[in-house]
Amino acid sequence: MNKQDKYHGCLVGLALGDALGAPFEGGIIERFLWKFFSTTKTGEIRYTDDTQMTIDTAQSLIAYQGINQDALAEHYSSSYQFSRGYGATAAKLLKAIKKGQDWRNLNTKYFKDGSYGNGAAMRIAPVALFYSHNSRLMQHAIEQSSVITHAHPDAITGAKIIAQAIVIMLKDKQETIVQQLIETNDNEYKRKLLQVKKWLENTGKPTTKEVAKKLGNGIEAINSTVTAVYLALRFLNQDFNELIKFVQNLKGDTDTIATMSSAIWGAKNGLKAIKNPQLQILESKQKIIKLADALYYLSLKSV
Ligand code: AR6
Ligand code: MG
């Protein structure tokens, strides 16, 4: 499989999953509100904060050849737009940075231990792509990029799980992925990963309700990152659209679960495997492909 196509599949898959999951997110109010923001003026399907922050992460990584925390904080805040559907606390924090405050004074201001939302995990794919050949540097970069908005250990662990899953998908041997994740995690994350192992080993297919109940479908990293890993693995050898259909029916934080699971699925199968008519009308598709290209070439430097 062409490695560069896997990079395309990861980032473009992520954006497409986000745009396709967004209309199904949350309750009646969120779904109603998204109708006003779901397309661009030229009729493309719009992505949410997940993809915007992923693009920000990629651009900053490319510009600085690594994580420059202050520049990244600045980048995240200058891209903030209400219409992308940012998490409530993340929105407050980014607006405060825009007004000139230091992220170091904000990331534990609203919650003592920081946010445990899935906002760090949803934007982590470029870090995985950039550092795919150096796990030690990747772990450090994940911590540095996450802590700007998500200081809580659960949020950082969730980002590490998604990044690790993407890196494994870029390589040839994926059979041991769940075992590797189980070995590198503990507590509630480990418990959920053991559930994933059990489900993948049995032939039974849990329903959306069972998945939401056992793994979660919420905005918290602990209730969405393992879910995304499970769904990416369950649908890994199936059509991309089957994965999306399942996530759309999962309820809860559908756009972010679709974002994270699509990034993992795309890193395994590549962009050429994504057969969905909406791909032709995805906002900023060419720009995202170019970012994936730049990350691909930069990652080769560190081999
Ligand atoms: N204690 C209590 N509540 C918390 C805590 C905490 N430590 N951390 C987070 N929350 P936020 P995100 C609650 O704002 O993670 C969007 O749709 C709190 O109600 O950091 O960037 C994104 O696309 C807080 O407002 O956002 C994601 O799908 C909320 O969790 C999703 O929202 C979200 O945390 C989360 O994005
Ligand atoms: Mg979201």
XYZ file of C-alpha atoms and ligand atoms in Angstrom:
340
model
C 0.000 0.000 0.000
C 1.279 3.476 -0.935
C 2.339 5.223 2.297
C 1.563 8.697 0.983
C -2.003 7.625 0.186
C -2.319 6.467 3.802
C -1.353 9.985 4.936
C -4.017 11.397 2.598
C -6.531 8.839 3.843
C -5.870 9.740 7.462
C -6.355 13.502 7.166
C -8.974 13.622 4.412
C -10.844 10.707 6.000
C -10.778 12.617 9.277
C -12.288 15.738 7.684
C -14.908 13.780 5.753
C -15.901 11.794 8.840
C -16.198 15.043 10.765
C -18.422 16.674 8.112
C -20.604 13.562 7.790
C -20.899 13.053 11.531
C -21.706 16.695 12.339
C -25.394 16.732 11.314
C -26.048 13.884 13.786
C -24.272 15.368 16.813
C -25.954 16.080 20.148
C -29.608 16.802 20.754
C -32.347 18.643 18.840
C -30.827 22.096 19.396
C -27.331 21.195 18.159
C -28.728 19.413 15.126
C -31.014 22.335 14.297
C -28.192 24.866 14.692
C -25.835 22.887 12.450
C -28.320 23.185 9.542
C -27.301 26.862 9.287
C -23.592 26.071 9.212
C -23.412 22.754 7.390
C -22.470 24.047 3.942
C -20.139 26.715 2.580
C -21.350 29.513 0.285
C -20.253 27.438 -2.691
C -22.136 24.333 -1.545
C -19.293 22.290 -0.049
C -19.907 20.265 3.110
C -18.397 22.041 6.093
C -16.245 20.495 8.781
C -16.294 21.395 12.482
C -13.727 22.474 15.084
C -12.193 18.981 14.967
C -10.853 19.443 11.448
C -10.108 23.131 11.936
C -7.865 22.354 14.907
C -6.323 19.438 12.997
C -5.438 21.813 10.156
C -4.029 24.291 12.699
C -1.898 21.548 14.261
C -0.610 20.436 10.859
C 0.217 23.961 9.705
C 2.040 24.788 12.917
C 3.995 21.500 12.910
C 5.083 22.142 9.335
C 6.031 25.777 9.989
C 8.088 25.029 13.109
C 9.128 21.432 12.289
C 7.744 20.413 15.648
C 5.557 21.756 18.461
C 6.015 25.407 19.329
C 3.434 25.770 22.095
C 3.001 29.543 22.007
C 2.717 29.619 18.229
C 0.262 26.725 18.309
C -1.890 28.426 20.960
C -1.917 31.547 18.827
C -2.830 29.522 15.747
C -5.717 27.711 17.491
C -7.112 30.965 18.833
C -6.869 32.910 15.589
C -8.795 30.167 13.745
C -11.630 30.132 16.304
C -15.092 30.656 14.817
C -18.376 30.150 16.668
C -19.886 28.423 13.629
C -17.479 25.467 13.884
C -19.103 24.210 17.106
C -16.203 24.298 19.573
C -16.654 22.868 23.085
C -17.934 25.522 25.498
C -14.825 25.735 27.667
C -12.457 25.433 24.724
C -14.266 28.370 23.113
C -13.841 30.508 26.257
C -10.172 29.626 26.501
C -9.415 30.342 22.851
C -11.199 33.699 22.993
C -9.138 34.644 26.055
C -5.904 33.754 24.216
C -7.090 35.906 21.325
C -7.405 38.790 23.773
C -3.761 38.364 24.725
C -3.866 36.049 27.762
C -1.257 33.302 28.173
C -2.573 29.744 27.715
C -0.561 28.736 30.807
C -2.915 30.834 32.929
C -6.012 29.457 31.240
C -5.646 25.698 30.879
C -6.513 25.051 34.551
C -8.594 28.156 35.117
C -12.023 26.671 34.351
C -11.402 23.208 35.852
C -8.783 22.543 38.519
C -7.173 19.679 36.574
C -7.984 21.089 33.141
C -10.453 19.889 30.508
C -11.011 16.153 30.059
C -12.904 16.693 26.784
C -11.887 14.898 23.594
C -10.572 18.147 22.069
C -6.908 17.116 22.324
C -7.520 13.682 20.760
C -9.665 14.986 17.890
C -6.801 17.160 16.561
C -3.854 14.819 17.220
C -3.603 13.036 13.830
C -0.941 15.391 12.355
C 1.305 14.755 15.381
C 1.033 10.997 14.733
C 1.802 11.490 11.028
C 4.736 13.822 11.666
C 6.357 11.654 14.372
C 5.359 8.262 12.982
C 9.003 7.086 13.091
C 9.810 8.285 16.593
C 7.536 7.180 19.395
C 9.446 8.981 22.157
C 9.291 12.349 20.411
C 5.649 11.713 19.561
C 4.658 11.155 23.209
C 6.316 14.416 24.179
C 4.714 16.315 21.284
C 1.278 14.942 22.225
C 1.701 16.210 25.791
C 2.930 19.596 24.602
C 0.176 20.137 22.058
C -2.650 18.788 24.236
C -1.876 20.723 27.399
C -2.496 24.090 25.740
C -6.251 23.522 26.002
C -6.563 20.106 27.690
C -4.369 19.728 30.779
C -6.357 16.841 32.305
C -4.460 13.488 32.195
C -7.510 11.729 30.714
C -7.539 14.105 27.739
C -3.832 13.521 27.114
C -4.195 9.734 27.452
C -7.060 9.832 24.925
C -4.857 11.755 22.482
C -2.061 9.206 22.955
C -4.428 6.323 22.235
C -5.655 7.869 18.977
C -2.118 8.778 17.878
C -0.761 5.331 18.701
C -3.603 3.697 16.762
C -2.858 5.883 13.712
C 0.860 5.069 13.810
C 0.147 1.333 14.019
C -2.218 1.636 11.035
C 0.495 3.280 8.929
C 2.640 0.196 9.421
C 2.130 -3.318 8.185
C 1.335 -5.316 11.321
C -1.948 -4.281 12.891
C -2.974 -7.562 14.527
C -1.548 -6.673 17.921
C -2.960 -3.158 18.145
C -5.472 -3.787 20.944
C -2.916 -5.722 22.968
C -0.401 -2.886 22.568
C -2.963 -0.345 23.744
C -3.967 -2.519 26.702
C -0.341 -2.817 27.777
C 0.268 0.929 27.667
C -2.847 1.996 29.565
C -4.438 1.478 32.961
C -7.585 2.081 35.019
C -10.761 2.972 33.124
C -8.995 3.146 29.751
C -7.617 -0.373 30.237
C -11.004 -1.668 31.306
C -12.620 -0.316 28.132
C -9.803 -1.619 25.934
C -10.302 -5.087 27.426
C -13.963 -4.819 26.421
C -12.847 -3.938 22.868
C -10.592 -7.007 22.807
C -13.459 -9.211 23.917
C -15.810 -7.820 21.257
C -13.284 -8.113 18.449
C -12.439 -11.703 19.386
C -16.066 -12.782 19.467
C -18.096 -12.894 16.318
C -21.099 -11.124 17.910
C -21.594 -7.520 16.843
C -22.746 -5.161 19.594
C -25.442 -2.657 18.627
C -24.985 1.120 18.741
C -26.747 1.130 22.113
C -24.403 -1.480 23.577
C -21.335 0.335 22.257
C -22.545 3.637 23.708
C -23.297 1.965 27.045
C -20.030 0.048 27.468
C -17.504 2.357 25.753
C -19.340 5.689 25.719
C -20.412 8.212 23.078
C -19.846 11.480 24.944
C -17.585 14.511 24.634
C -15.236 13.252 27.378
C -12.006 11.686 26.094
C -12.654 8.578 28.207
C -16.115 8.203 26.626
C -15.117 8.602 22.999
C -11.497 7.717 22.170
C -11.718 3.976 22.898
C -15.077 3.955 21.097
C -13.384 5.454 18.027
C -10.599 2.852 18.136
C -13.125 0.021 18.457
C -15.230 1.230 15.524
C -12.206 1.806 13.274
C -11.076 -1.781 13.980
C -14.539 -3.293 13.622
C -15.017 -1.667 10.198
C -11.360 -1.811 9.104
C -11.957 -4.269 6.275
C -15.349 -2.902 5.317
C -16.565 0.057 3.306
C -15.813 3.473 4.848
C -19.521 4.303 4.568
C -20.448 1.405 6.873
C -18.282 2.937 9.582
C -19.874 6.355 9.073
C -23.407 4.931 9.122
C -22.739 3.220 12.443
C -21.296 6.380 14.025
C -24.182 8.511 12.772
C -26.557 6.154 14.572
C -24.465 6.048 17.732
C -25.824 9.405 18.944
C -23.834 11.708 21.240
C -20.592 13.217 19.954
C -20.959 11.749 16.464
C -18.718 14.220 14.633
C -15.725 13.716 16.897
C -16.127 9.938 17.110
C -16.397 9.919 13.289
C -13.346 12.210 13.075
C -11.138 9.970 15.213
C -12.325 6.625 13.840
C -12.070 7.850 10.234
C -8.505 9.057 10.810
C -7.541 5.564 12.009
C -9.499 3.828 9.211
C -7.958 6.169 6.621
C -4.429 5.593 7.908
C -4.911 1.882 7.263
C -6.814 1.929 3.968
C -5.714 5.174 2.287
C -7.694 7.843 0.472
C -8.227 5.793 -2.686
C -10.324 3.348 -0.645
C -12.796 6.038 0.425
C -15.714 5.789 -1.956
C -18.189 8.431 -0.961
C -19.771 10.990 -3.314
C -19.567 13.672 -0.605
C -15.777 13.528 -0.833
C -15.994 15.594 -4.023
C -17.691 18.422 -2.165
C -15.648 18.388 1.043
C -14.521 21.843 2.192
C -10.748 22.458 1.717
C -10.065 18.953 0.392
C -7.075 19.986 -1.731
C -5.591 22.041 1.087
C -5.837 19.044 3.434
C -4.163 16.769 0.858
C -1.287 19.260 0.594
C -0.867 19.307 4.372
C -0.795 15.496 4.411
C 1.885 15.595 1.694
C 4.022 18.013 3.690
C 3.705 15.852 6.819
C 4.616 12.785 4.780
C 7.822 14.338 3.442
C 8.784 15.735 6.834
C 8.250 12.350 8.482
C 10.724 10.782 6.052
C 13.430 13.128 7.305
C 13.335 11.533 10.750
C 13.639 7.919 9.539
N -14.741 18.909 34.800
C -16.046 19.057 34.470
N -16.495 19.193 33.194
C -15.581 19.172 32.224
C -14.187 19.007 32.499
C -13.765 18.866 33.857
N -12.489 18.702 34.189
N -13.540 19.028 31.335
C -14.461 19.190 30.357
N -15.699 19.276 30.880
P -14.109 21.471 26.173
P -13.372 20.055 23.735
C -16.980 19.458 30.156
O -14.911 22.691 26.255
O -12.830 18.938 24.523
C -17.113 19.930 20.582
O -18.248 19.489 19.907
C -17.373 20.920 30.111
O -18.787 21.006 30.091
O -12.700 21.488 26.603
O -12.438 20.844 22.900
C -15.869 19.295 20.055
O -15.912 19.075 18.691
C -16.782 21.387 28.779
O -17.379 22.534 28.236
O -14.226 21.023 24.627
C -15.810 18.005 20.777
O -16.573 17.055 20.145
C -17.039 20.153 27.928
O -16.795 19.060 28.810
C -16.424 18.307 22.114
O -17.182 19.506 21.929
C -16.176 20.031 26.674
O -14.846 20.304 26.957
C -15.415 18.546 23.204
O -14.480 19.504 22.768
Mg -16.951 17.656 17.877
